[in-house]
XYZ file of C-alpha atoms in Angstrom:
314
model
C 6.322 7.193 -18.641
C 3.748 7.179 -15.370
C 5.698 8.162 -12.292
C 3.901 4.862 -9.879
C 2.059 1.517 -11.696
C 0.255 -0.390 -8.336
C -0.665 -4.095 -8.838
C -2.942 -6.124 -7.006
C -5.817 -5.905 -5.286
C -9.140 -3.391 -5.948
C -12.140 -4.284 -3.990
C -15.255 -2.749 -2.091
C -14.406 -1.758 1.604
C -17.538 -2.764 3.796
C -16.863 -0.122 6.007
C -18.798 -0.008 9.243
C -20.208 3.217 9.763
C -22.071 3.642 12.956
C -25.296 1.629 14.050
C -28.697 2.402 13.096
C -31.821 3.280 15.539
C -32.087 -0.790 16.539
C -28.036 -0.907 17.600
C -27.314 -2.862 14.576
C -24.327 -2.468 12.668
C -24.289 -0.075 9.186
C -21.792 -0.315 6.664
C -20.913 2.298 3.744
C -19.380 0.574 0.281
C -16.500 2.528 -0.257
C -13.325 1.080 -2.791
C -10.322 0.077 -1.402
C -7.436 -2.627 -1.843
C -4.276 -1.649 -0.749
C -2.241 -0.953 -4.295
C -5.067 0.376 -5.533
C -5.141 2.941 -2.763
C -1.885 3.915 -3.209
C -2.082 4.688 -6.315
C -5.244 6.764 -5.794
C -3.396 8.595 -2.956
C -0.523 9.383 -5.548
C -2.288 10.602 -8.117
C -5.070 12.568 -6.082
C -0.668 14.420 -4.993
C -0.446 15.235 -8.332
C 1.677 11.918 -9.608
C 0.888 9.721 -12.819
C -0.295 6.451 -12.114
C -2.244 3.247 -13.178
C -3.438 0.519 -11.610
C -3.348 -3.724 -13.073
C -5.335 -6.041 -11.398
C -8.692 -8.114 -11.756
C -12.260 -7.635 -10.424
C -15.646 -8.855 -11.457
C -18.679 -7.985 -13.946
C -20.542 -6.558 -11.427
C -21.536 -3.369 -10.420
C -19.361 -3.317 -7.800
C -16.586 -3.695 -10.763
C -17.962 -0.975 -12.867
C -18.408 1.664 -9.975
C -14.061 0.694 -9.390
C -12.950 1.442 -12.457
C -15.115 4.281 -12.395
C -13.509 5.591 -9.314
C -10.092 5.227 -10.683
C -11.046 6.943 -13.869
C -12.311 10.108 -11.574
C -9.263 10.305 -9.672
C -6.665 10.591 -12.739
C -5.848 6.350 -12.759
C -4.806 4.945 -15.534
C -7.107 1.637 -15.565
C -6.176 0.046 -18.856
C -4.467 -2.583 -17.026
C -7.209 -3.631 -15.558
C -8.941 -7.146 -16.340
C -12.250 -8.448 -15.711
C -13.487 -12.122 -14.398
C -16.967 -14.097 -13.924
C -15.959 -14.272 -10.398
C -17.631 -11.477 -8.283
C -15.736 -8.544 -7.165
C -13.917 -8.924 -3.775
C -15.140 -7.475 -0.931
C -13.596 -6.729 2.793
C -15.764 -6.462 5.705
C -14.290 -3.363 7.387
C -15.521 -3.183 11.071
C -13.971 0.030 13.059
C -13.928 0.053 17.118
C -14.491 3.124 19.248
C -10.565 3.799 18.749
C -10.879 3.897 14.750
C -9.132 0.634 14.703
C -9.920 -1.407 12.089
C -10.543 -5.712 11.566
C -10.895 -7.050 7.944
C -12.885 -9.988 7.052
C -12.354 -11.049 3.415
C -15.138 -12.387 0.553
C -12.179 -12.938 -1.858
C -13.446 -13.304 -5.564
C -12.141 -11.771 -8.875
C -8.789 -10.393 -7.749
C -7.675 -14.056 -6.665
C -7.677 -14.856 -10.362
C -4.799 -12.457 -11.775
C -2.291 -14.753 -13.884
C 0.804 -13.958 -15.087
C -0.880 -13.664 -18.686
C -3.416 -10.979 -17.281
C -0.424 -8.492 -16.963
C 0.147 -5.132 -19.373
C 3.885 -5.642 -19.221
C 4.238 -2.563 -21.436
C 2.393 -0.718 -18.528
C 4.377 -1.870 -15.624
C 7.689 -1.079 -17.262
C 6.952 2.274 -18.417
C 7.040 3.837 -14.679
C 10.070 5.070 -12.272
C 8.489 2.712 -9.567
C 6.190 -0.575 -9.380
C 4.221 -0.742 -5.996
C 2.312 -4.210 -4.536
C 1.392 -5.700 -1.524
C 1.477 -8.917 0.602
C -2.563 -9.522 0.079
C -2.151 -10.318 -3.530
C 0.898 -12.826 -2.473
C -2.310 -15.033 -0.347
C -3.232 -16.773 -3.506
C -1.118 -18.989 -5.895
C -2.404 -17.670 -9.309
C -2.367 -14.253 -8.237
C 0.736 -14.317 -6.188
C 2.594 -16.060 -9.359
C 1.515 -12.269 -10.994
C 2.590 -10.687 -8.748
C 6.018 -12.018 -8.080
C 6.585 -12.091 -11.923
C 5.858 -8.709 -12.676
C 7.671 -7.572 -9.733
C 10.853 -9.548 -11.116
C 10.808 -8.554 -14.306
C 10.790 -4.458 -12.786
C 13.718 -5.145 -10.704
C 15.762 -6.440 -13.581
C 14.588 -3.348 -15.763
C 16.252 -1.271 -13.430
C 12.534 -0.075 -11.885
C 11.987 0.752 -8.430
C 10.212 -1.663 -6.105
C 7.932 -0.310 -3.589
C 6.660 -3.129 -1.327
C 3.860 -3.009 1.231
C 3.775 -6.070 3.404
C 0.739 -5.224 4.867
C -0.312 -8.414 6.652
C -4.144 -9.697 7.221
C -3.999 -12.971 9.276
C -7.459 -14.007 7.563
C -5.851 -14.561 4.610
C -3.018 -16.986 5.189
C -3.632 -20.945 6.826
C -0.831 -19.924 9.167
C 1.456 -17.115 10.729
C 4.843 -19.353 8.878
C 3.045 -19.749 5.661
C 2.822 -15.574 5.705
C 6.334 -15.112 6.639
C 7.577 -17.972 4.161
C 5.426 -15.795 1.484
C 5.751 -12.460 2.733
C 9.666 -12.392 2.493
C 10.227 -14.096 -0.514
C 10.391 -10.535 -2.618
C 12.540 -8.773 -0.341
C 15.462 -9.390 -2.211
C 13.517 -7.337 -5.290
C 12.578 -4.084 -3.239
C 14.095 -1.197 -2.720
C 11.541 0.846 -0.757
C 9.189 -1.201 2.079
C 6.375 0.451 4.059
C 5.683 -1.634 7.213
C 3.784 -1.395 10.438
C 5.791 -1.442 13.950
C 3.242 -4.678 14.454
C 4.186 -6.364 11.148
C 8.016 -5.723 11.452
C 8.656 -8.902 14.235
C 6.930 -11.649 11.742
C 9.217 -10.253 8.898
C 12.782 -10.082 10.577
C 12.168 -11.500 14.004
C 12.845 -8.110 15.666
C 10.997 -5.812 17.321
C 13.237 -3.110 17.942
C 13.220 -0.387 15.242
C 16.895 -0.085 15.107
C 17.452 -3.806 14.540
C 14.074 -4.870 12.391
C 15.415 -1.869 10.021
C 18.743 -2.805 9.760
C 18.157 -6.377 8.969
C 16.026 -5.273 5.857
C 18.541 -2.758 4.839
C 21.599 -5.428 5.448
C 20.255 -8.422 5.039
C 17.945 -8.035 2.043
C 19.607 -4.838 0.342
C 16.193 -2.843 0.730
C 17.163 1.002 0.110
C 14.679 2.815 1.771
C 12.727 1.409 5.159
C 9.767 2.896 6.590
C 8.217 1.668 9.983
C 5.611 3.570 10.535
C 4.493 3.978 14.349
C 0.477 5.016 13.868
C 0.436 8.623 15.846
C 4.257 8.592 16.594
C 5.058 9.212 13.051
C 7.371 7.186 11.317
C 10.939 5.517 11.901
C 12.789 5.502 8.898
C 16.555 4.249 7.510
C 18.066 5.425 4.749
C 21.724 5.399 3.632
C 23.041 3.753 6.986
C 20.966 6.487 9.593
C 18.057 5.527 11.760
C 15.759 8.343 12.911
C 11.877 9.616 13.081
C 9.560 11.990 12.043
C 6.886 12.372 14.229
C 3.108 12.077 13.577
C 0.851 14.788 13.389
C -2.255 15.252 16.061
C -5.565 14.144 15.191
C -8.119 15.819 17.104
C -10.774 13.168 16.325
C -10.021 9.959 14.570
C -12.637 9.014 12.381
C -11.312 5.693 10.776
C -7.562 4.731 10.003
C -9.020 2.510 7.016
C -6.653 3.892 4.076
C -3.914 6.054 6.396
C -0.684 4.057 5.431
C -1.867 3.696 2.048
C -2.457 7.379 1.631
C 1.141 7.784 3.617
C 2.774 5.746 0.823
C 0.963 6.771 -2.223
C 2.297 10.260 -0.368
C 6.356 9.240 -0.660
C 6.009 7.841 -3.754
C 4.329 11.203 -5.164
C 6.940 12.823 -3.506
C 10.128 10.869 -4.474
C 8.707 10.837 -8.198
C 8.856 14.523 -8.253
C 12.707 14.231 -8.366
C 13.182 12.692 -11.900
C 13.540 9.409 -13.904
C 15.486 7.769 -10.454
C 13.799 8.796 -7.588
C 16.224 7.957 -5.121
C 19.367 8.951 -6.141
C 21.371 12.097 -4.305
C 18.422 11.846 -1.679
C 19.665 13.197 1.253
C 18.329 13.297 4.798
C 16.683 16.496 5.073
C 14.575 16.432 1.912
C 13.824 12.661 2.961
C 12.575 14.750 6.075
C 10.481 16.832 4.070
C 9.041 14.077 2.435
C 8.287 11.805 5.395
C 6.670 15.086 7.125
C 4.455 15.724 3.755
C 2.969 11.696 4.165
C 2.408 12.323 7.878
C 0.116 15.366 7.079
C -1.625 13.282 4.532
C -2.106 10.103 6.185
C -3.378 12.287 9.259
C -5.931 13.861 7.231
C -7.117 10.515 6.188
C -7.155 9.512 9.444
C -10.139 12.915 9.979
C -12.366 11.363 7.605
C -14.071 7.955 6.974
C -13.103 5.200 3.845
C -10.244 4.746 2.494
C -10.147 6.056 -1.246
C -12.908 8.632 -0.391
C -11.337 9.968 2.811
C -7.929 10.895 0.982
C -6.576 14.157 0.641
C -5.631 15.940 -2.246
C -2.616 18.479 -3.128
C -4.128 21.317 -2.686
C -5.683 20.081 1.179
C -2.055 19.821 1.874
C -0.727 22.217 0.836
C -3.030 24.470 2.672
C -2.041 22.851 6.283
């Protein structure tokens, strides 16, 4: 049994790098795609994982699966297409913010059909994201695969990690972006993506509405250098960030905070959450921070991720 399967998205982060001697703009290929990251960031913590999803005959595609091959990812899952391998434009501002840009291509193409159901139900927990969720064909995957773990008794692990390129409006994102809440039992969300999922931008409310409302287990809100706010079994509270003396790029930080948890929470058996209590939740929310700040120190996503023994050295 693998501890985390991720499906969705693996593409090639056009990651902005500096400027050259003329002032124009340079731009490293690194790999990316949110579940892909995660489960890179999992198994570079010492979990099992694999990775289904679609990208293209290209080199772009071979150098992907060769990356998740290096890092310890099962890739057998993963399909190829005549379509080109997707790409993100990744431009980062003096803050390390990032802005995404999209050439969408092989990964839009994931069918129902194109899934290793075998693979996905052999884990303790299935992870996606919202970016998969943009397309019909691919969001019909997605929302399939993700069904069929929730009545197998699998954890869901749900990142709704909105990119407003991607949808035609802000109410077709919501409309699609909620509709597998009522499958998940552990979300990852930004404190800027929380009001266009529950309408509420206080921590205390957005979290209880997707613990209440939509039955979701464990919430995570994470607050960039504050940390995180997190609910679990009826209790609000936060673990705070770690400093970053310089920020290099935040490309890959949440994604390397969840791949983090689920590492973590996978260490405790064949049901990850059960008899959690608070302070080893602590723990384990103070473990991600360290990671995702350590991501945060180095540029890329995939490439700039830490590994156990990094950590465990902090």
């Amino acid at each position: 049994m693998k501890d985390i399967t991720a499906i969705g998205e693996i593409l090639i982060d056009l990651t902005q790098t500096g400027k050259n001697g003329q002032g124009v703009p340079t731009f490293a290929a690194n790999p990316g795609g949110a579940p892909a990251n995660v489960a890179v960031a999992a198994a570079r913590l010492g979990a099992s994982a694999a990775f289904i999803g679609k990208l293209g005959r290209d080199s772009f595609g071979c150098y992907l699966r060769q990356v998740l091959d290096e890092n310890g990812v099962d890739h057998s899952g993963l399909q190829e297409s005549d379509s080109p391998t997707t790409m993100a434009i990744v431009s980062v501002d003096e803050q390390g913010e990032r802005s995404f840009r999209f050439l969408r291509g092989a990964d839009c193409e994931m069918v129902p059909e194109d899934v290793d159901e075998v693979l996905a139900q052999d884990s303790k927990i299935l992870h996606f994201g919202s970016v998969s969720l943009t397309q019909g064909i691919a969001r019909s995957a997605t929302i399939f695969t993700a069904r069929a773990a929730h009545r197998s008794g699998i954890l869901v692990s749900y990142d709704p990690n909105y990119r407003p390129a991607l949808w035609r409006t802000r109410q077709d994102a919501l409309e699609w972006m909620s509709l597998p809440l009522p499958l998940v039992d552990i979300i990852k969300l930004s404190e800027e993506e929380m009001p266009l999922l529950v309408g509420a931008r206080e921590l205390e409310t957005g979290s209880r509405i997707l613990a209440e409302e939509h039955n979701v287990r464990l919430v995570m809100i994470t607050l960039g250098a504050r940390g995180v706010f997190c609910r679990w079994n009826g209790e609000g509270f936060i673990i705070p960030g770690v400093h970053v003396e310089k920020i290099a790029d935040t490309n890959g930080a949440g994604d390397t905070f969840m791949g983090a948890v689920l590492s973590r929470l996978c260490r405790r058996g064949d049901h990850p959450l059960e008899g959690l209590e608070r302070p080893e939740l602590e723990e384990i929310l103070a473990f991600a921070n360290r990671a995702a700040a350590l991501a945060c120190s180095r540029s890329g996503a995939i490439p700039a991720m830490p590994t156990l023994a990094e950590l465990e050295g902090i």
